[in-house]
Coordinates of C-alpha atoms and ligand atoms in Angstrom, one line a residue:
M602 CA -3.5 16.4 19.1
A603 CA -5.6 18.1 16.1
R604 CA -2.7 19.4 13.5
P605 CA -3.8 21.6 11.2
L606 CA -3.6 20.8 7.5
E607 CA -0.9 22.4 5.8
Y608 CA 0.5 23.3 2.2
G609 CA 2.0 20.5 0.4
E610 CA 0.1 17.8 2.4
A611 CA -1.7 15.4 0.2
I612 CA -5.3 15.5 1.6
L613 CA -8.5 13.7 1.2
L614 CA -11.7 15.1 -0.1
W615 CA -14.9 13.2 0.8
E616 CA -18.0 14.3 -0.8
E617 CA -20.9 14.1 1.7
G618 CA -23.5 12.1 1.0
K619 CA -22.1 10.2 -2.0
G620 CA -18.6 9.1 -0.4
R621 CA -16.9 9.6 -3.4
T622 CA -13.2 10.6 -2.6
F623 CA -10.6 12.6 -4.6
L624 CA -6.8 12.9 -3.3
I625 CA -5.2 16.6 -3.9
T626 CA -2.0 18.0 -3.0
L627 CA -2.7 21.4 -1.0
E628 CA -1.1 24.3 -3.0
R629 CA -1.3 28.3 -2.3
G630 CA -4.2 29.8 -4.8
G631 CA -5.0 26.2 -5.8
E632 CA -8.2 24.9 -7.1
F633 CA -9.9 21.5 -7.1
H634 CA -12.4 21.5 -10.3
S635 CA -15.0 18.8 -9.3
H636 CA -18.4 17.9 -10.8
R637 CA -19.4 19.6 -8.2
G638 CA -17.8 22.9 -8.5
V639 CA -14.6 24.4 -7.4
I640 CA -13.1 24.1 -4.2
R641 CA -10.5 26.6 -3.0
H642 CA -7.0 24.9 -1.2
D643 CA -6.8 28.0 0.7
D644 CA -10.4 27.4 2.1
I645 CA -8.9 24.0 3.5
A646 CA -5.2 25.0 4.3
G647 CA -4.6 26.0 8.4
R648 CA -8.0 24.3 9.0
P649 CA -8.4 21.0 11.3
E650 CA -8.6 17.8 9.9
G651 CA -12.4 17.0 9.4
V652 CA -13.5 20.3 8.3
R653 CA -16.5 20.5 6.1
V654 CA -15.8 22.8 3.0
L655 CA -18.2 24.3 0.5
S656 CA -17.8 23.9 -3.5
G657 CA -18.9 27.0 -5.7
T658 CA -22.1 25.0 -6.3
G659 CA -22.7 24.6 -2.7
Y660 CA -22.0 21.0 -2.2
R661 CA -20.2 20.3 1.1
F662 CA -17.1 18.2 0.9
I663 CA -15.2 17.0 4.1
A664 CA -11.0 17.3 4.3
F665 CA -9.2 14.4 5.5
R666 CA -5.7 13.1 5.7
P667 CA -5.7 9.9 3.4
R668 CA -5.3 6.9 5.8
A669 CA -2.8 3.8 4.8
P670 CA -5.6 2.0 2.6
E671 CA -6.6 5.3 0.7
R672 CA -2.9 6.0 0.1
M673 CA -2.6 2.8 -1.3
M674 CA -5.8 2.8 -3.6
K675 CA -4.9 6.5 -4.8
V676 CA -1.5 5.9 -5.9
R677 CA -0.8 6.3 -9.6
R678 CA -1.1 2.9 -11.0
R679 CA 1.2 1.3 -13.5
T680 CA 0.5 -2.2 -12.5
Q681 CA -2.0 -4.3 -10.6
I682 CA -1.6 -3.4 -7.0
V683 CA -1.5 -4.9 -3.2
Y684 CA -5.1 -4.7 -1.6
P685 CA -5.5 -3.1 1.6
K686 CA -7.0 -6.2 2.9
D687 CA -3.8 -8.5 1.7
A688 CA -1.6 -5.7 3.0
G689 CA -3.1 -6.1 6.5
W690 CA -2.2 -9.7 6.6
L691 CA 1.0 -9.3 5.3
V692 CA 2.5 -6.6 7.3
L693 CA 1.5 -8.5 10.2
A694 CA 3.2 -11.5 8.8
L695 CA 6.3 -9.4 8.2
D696 CA 6.6 -8.1 11.8
L697 CA 6.9 -4.7 10.9
F698 CA 8.3 -2.2 13.8
P699 CA 9.7 1.6 13.5
G700 CA 13.1 1.8 12.6
A701 CA 13.2 -1.6 10.6
R702 CA 14.7 -2.5 7.3
V703 CA 12.8 -4.0 4.8
I704 CA 13.6 -5.7 1.4
E705 CA 10.7 -5.5 -1.5
M706 CA 10.9 -7.3 -5.0
G707 CA 8.3 -6.1 -7.2
T708 CA 8.1 -2.7 -6.7
G709 CA 5.0 -1.9 -9.1
S710 CA 3.3 0.8 -8.8
G711 CA 4.5 1.4 -5.0
A712 CA 1.1 1.0 -3.3
F713 CA 2.6 -1.6 -0.9
T714 CA 5.8 0.6 -0.6
V715 CA 3.9 3.1 0.7
L716 CA 2.6 1.7 3.7
L717 CA 5.7 -0.1 4.4
A718 CA 7.2 3.1 4.4
Q719 CA 4.5 4.3 6.6
L720 CA 5.1 1.3 9.1
V721 CA 9.0 1.4 9.3
G722 CA 8.8 5.2 10.5
R723 CA 11.9 8.4 10.2
E724 CA 14.4 5.5 11.5
G725 CA 13.7 2.8 9.2
R726 CA 14.5 1.6 5.5
V727 CA 12.6 0.5 2.5
Y728 CA 14.9 -1.3 -0.2
T729 CA 12.7 -1.7 -3.3
F730 CA 14.1 -3.4 -6.3
D731 CA 12.3 -3.5 -9.4
R732 CA 13.7 -4.6 -13.1
R733 CA 11.7 -1.5 -14.7
E734 CA 13.0 1.8 -14.6
D735 CA 9.7 3.6 -15.9
F736 CA 7.8 1.7 -12.7
L737 CA 10.5 2.6 -10.1
S738 CA 10.1 6.3 -10.9
N739 CA 6.5 6.1 -10.8
A740 CA 6.6 4.7 -7.2
L741 CA 9.0 7.0 -6.2
S742 CA 6.6 9.9 -7.2
N743 CA 3.8 8.0 -5.5
L744 CA 6.0 8.0 -2.5
E745 CA 6.8 11.9 -2.5
R746 CA 3.3 12.7 -3.0
Y747 CA 2.8 11.5 0.5
G748 CA 5.9 12.5 2.0
L749 CA 7.7 9.5 2.3
R750 CA 10.4 9.1 -0.3
D751 CA 13.4 9.9 1.8
R752 CA 12.3 6.5 3.9
V753 CA 13.1 4.5 0.8
E754 CA 15.9 3.2 -1.4
A755 CA 14.9 2.0 -4.9
Q756 CA 17.0 0.5 -7.1
L757 CA 17.0 -1.7 -10.8
L758 CA 17.5 -5.5 -10.0
E759 CA 16.5 -8.7 -11.7
A760 CA 14.7 -11.3 -9.7
G761 CA 17.7 -14.0 -8.8
A762 CA 20.5 -11.5 -8.2
P763 CA 21.6 -10.7 -5.0
F764 CA 20.5 -8.1 -3.2
P765 CA 22.9 -5.3 -2.2
V766 CA 21.8 -5.1 1.0
G767 CA 22.0 -7.5 4.2
D768 CA 20.7 -8.4 8.0
V769 CA 17.5 -7.1 7.0
D770 CA 14.3 -7.7 9.4
A771 CA 11.8 -8.5 6.9
V772 CA 11.5 -9.3 2.9
F773 CA 8.4 -9.1 0.6
L774 CA 8.0 -10.6 -3.0
D775 CA 5.8 -9.4 -5.3
L776 CA 6.6 -10.9 -8.7
P777 CA 5.4 -13.4 -11.0
D778 CA 8.2 -16.1 -10.2
P779 CA 8.8 -15.2 -6.7
W780 CA 10.9 -18.5 -5.7
L781 CA 13.6 -16.5 -8.1
A782 CA 14.3 -14.6 -5.4
I783 CA 14.1 -16.7 -2.6
P784 CA 17.7 -17.7 -2.3
P785 CA 18.9 -14.0 -2.5
A786 CA 16.0 -13.1 0.3
D787 CA 17.4 -16.1 2.5
A788 CA 20.9 -14.6 2.1
A789 CA 19.5 -11.2 3.0
L790 CA 17.6 -12.0 5.9
A791 CA 18.5 -11.7 9.2
P792 CA 18.4 -15.3 11.4
G793 CA 14.7 -15.6 12.6
R794 CA 13.0 -13.0 10.5
P795 CA 10.3 -13.5 8.2
L796 CA 9.4 -13.2 4.4
A797 CA 6.2 -13.1 2.9
L798 CA 5.0 -13.0 -1.0
I799 CA 1.7 -12.8 -2.8
V800 CA 1.1 -14.9 -6.0
P801 CA -2.1 -14.9 -8.2
T802 CA -2.2 -18.7 -8.7
A803 CA -2.0 -21.9 -6.9
E804 CA 0.5 -23.4 -9.2
Q805 CA 2.5 -19.9 -8.1
L806 CA 1.4 -20.7 -4.6
K807 CA 2.7 -24.4 -4.8
Q808 CA 6.1 -23.6 -6.2
A809 CA 6.8 -20.5 -3.7
F810 CA 6.0 -22.7 -1.1
G811 CA 8.1 -25.7 -2.2
T812 CA 11.3 -23.3 -3.0
L813 CA 10.6 -21.7 0.7
A814 CA 10.5 -25.2 2.3
G815 CA 13.5 -26.4 0.6
A816 CA 15.3 -23.3 1.6
G817 CA 14.9 -24.2 4.9
F818 CA 12.2 -21.5 6.0
V819 CA 9.6 -22.7 8.3
A820 CA 6.4 -21.8 10.2
L821 CA 5.4 -21.3 6.7
E822 CA 1.4 -20.2 5.9
A823 CA -0.7 -19.7 3.2
V824 CA -3.7 -18.1 3.0
E825 CA -6.6 -15.9 1.2
I826 CA -8.0 -13.4 2.2
L827 CA -11.9 -13.0 1.8
E828 CA -13.7 -9.7 2.6
R829 CA -17.5 -8.8 2.5
R830 CA -18.8 -5.3 2.9
M831 CA -21.8 -5.0 4.8
L832 CA -24.9 -2.3 3.4
V833 CA -26.4 -1.2 6.8
R834 CA -29.8 0.3 6.4
K835 CA -32.0 2.3 8.3
R836 CA -35.1 0.7 7.7
E837 CA -34.3 -2.5 5.7
G838 CA -32.2 -5.3 7.0
V839 CA -28.7 -5.2 7.4
R840 CA -27.2 -7.4 5.0
P841 CA -23.9 -8.2 3.0
F842 CA -23.9 -5.9 -0.9
E843 CA -24.2 -8.4 -3.6
R844 CA -20.9 -7.7 -4.9
M845 CA -17.7 -8.2 -3.6
V846 CA -13.9 -8.5 -4.9
G847 CA -14.0 -12.0 -5.4
F848 CA -9.8 -12.8 -5.7
T849 CA -6.9 -11.0 -5.1
G850 CA -4.1 -13.6 -4.4
Y851 CA -2.9 -15.9 -1.9
L852 CA -0.6 -14.9 0.5
V853 CA 2.4 -16.7 1.8
S854 CA 4.7 -16.4 4.8
G855 CA 7.7 -18.3 6.6
R856 CA 10.6 -17.6 8.7
K857 CA 14.2 -18.2 8.5
A858 CA 15.8 -21.0 10.5
L859 CA 19.5 -21.6 11.3
P860 CA 20.7 -24.7 9.6
E861 CA 21.2 -27.7 12.4
A862 CA 24.4 -27.2 13.7
A863 CA 26.9 -29.6 12.2
Ligands
SAM430 C1 2.1 -6.4 -9.5 S1 3.8 -5.9 -9.5 C2 3.8 -5.4 -7.9 C3 2.9 -4.4 -7.3 C4 3.3 -3.4 -6.3 N1 3.4 -4.6 -4.9 C5 2.2 -2.6 -5.6 O1 1.6 -2.8 -4.8 O2 2.5 -1.6 -6.3 C6 4.8 -7.0 -9.8 C7 6.4 -6.2 -10.3 O3 7.3 -7.3 -10.5 C8 8.2 -6.6 -11.2 N2 9.1 -7.7 -12.0 C9 8.1 -9.2 -12.6 N3 9.3 -9.8 -12.6 C10 10.6 -9.4 -12.6 C11 11.8 -9.9 -12.1 N4 12.2 -11.1 -12.9 N5 12.8 -9.5 -11.9 C12 12.5 -7.9 -11.0 N6 11.2 -7.3 -11.0 C13 10.0 -8.2 -12.0 C14 7.4 -6.0 -12.4 O4 8.2 -5.2 -13.3 C15 6.1 -5.6 -11.7 O5 7.0 -3.9 -11.2

């Protein structure tokens, strides 16, 4: 059912014809100053999603609620982030559901935290940890912008220290030495539940994979996701774009098995 766009919401303005996007938070009397002229927030609030609005110089923009990949890509970045193409595989591997309780180690800019918070829903909880207080506070302000702050508990923690929560439904690790966090993750995970991680080099992949196997994790998988965007034209042939994002990371997942009965 169509829900009108409201003041306080983060809205994506899509520039018609160009496809450029801008994220704004709707405010009473607010204005967005673009290279194509001024757009008044009051022209958007109260209207349905997908509404076309004109800038002061007559250019058309369309107002949408951002989708998950747009929310992730538009966070204020202080670190490298998890890209949507990898996030899709990771959230399936993590087997998330509304109400789930999830640990994330390596909050960074909070791009992946935003997706986790969306998927666990109002009843769920994301416990996110990082060694940098400035990164945590930036990530929390990104979550606040999307109205997801109240689903997330953020805390300073060094990889290797025990997690202050237990019996969680999933664990995600995004830090340079994820193997340090695997023993505490194992202790915090409910039996049978998944752990996933992302690393940027094959050496880290090998070490993380080995540590998971050594800790008794099973159903281990390691993948790299390639995404090719297609150029779809009216007259010329349809083909992939020449340029692509070549590499973003290796993804690993596994499940916690109980030790053999004595
Ligand atoms: C690549 S960023 C995470 C990005 C995040 N997943 C996102 O999508 O925005 C890695 C984070 O791990 C944190 N980190 C690195 N080593 C750590 C350690 N030993 N203990 C705790 N955090 C660590 C860094 O401070 C950084 O914020």
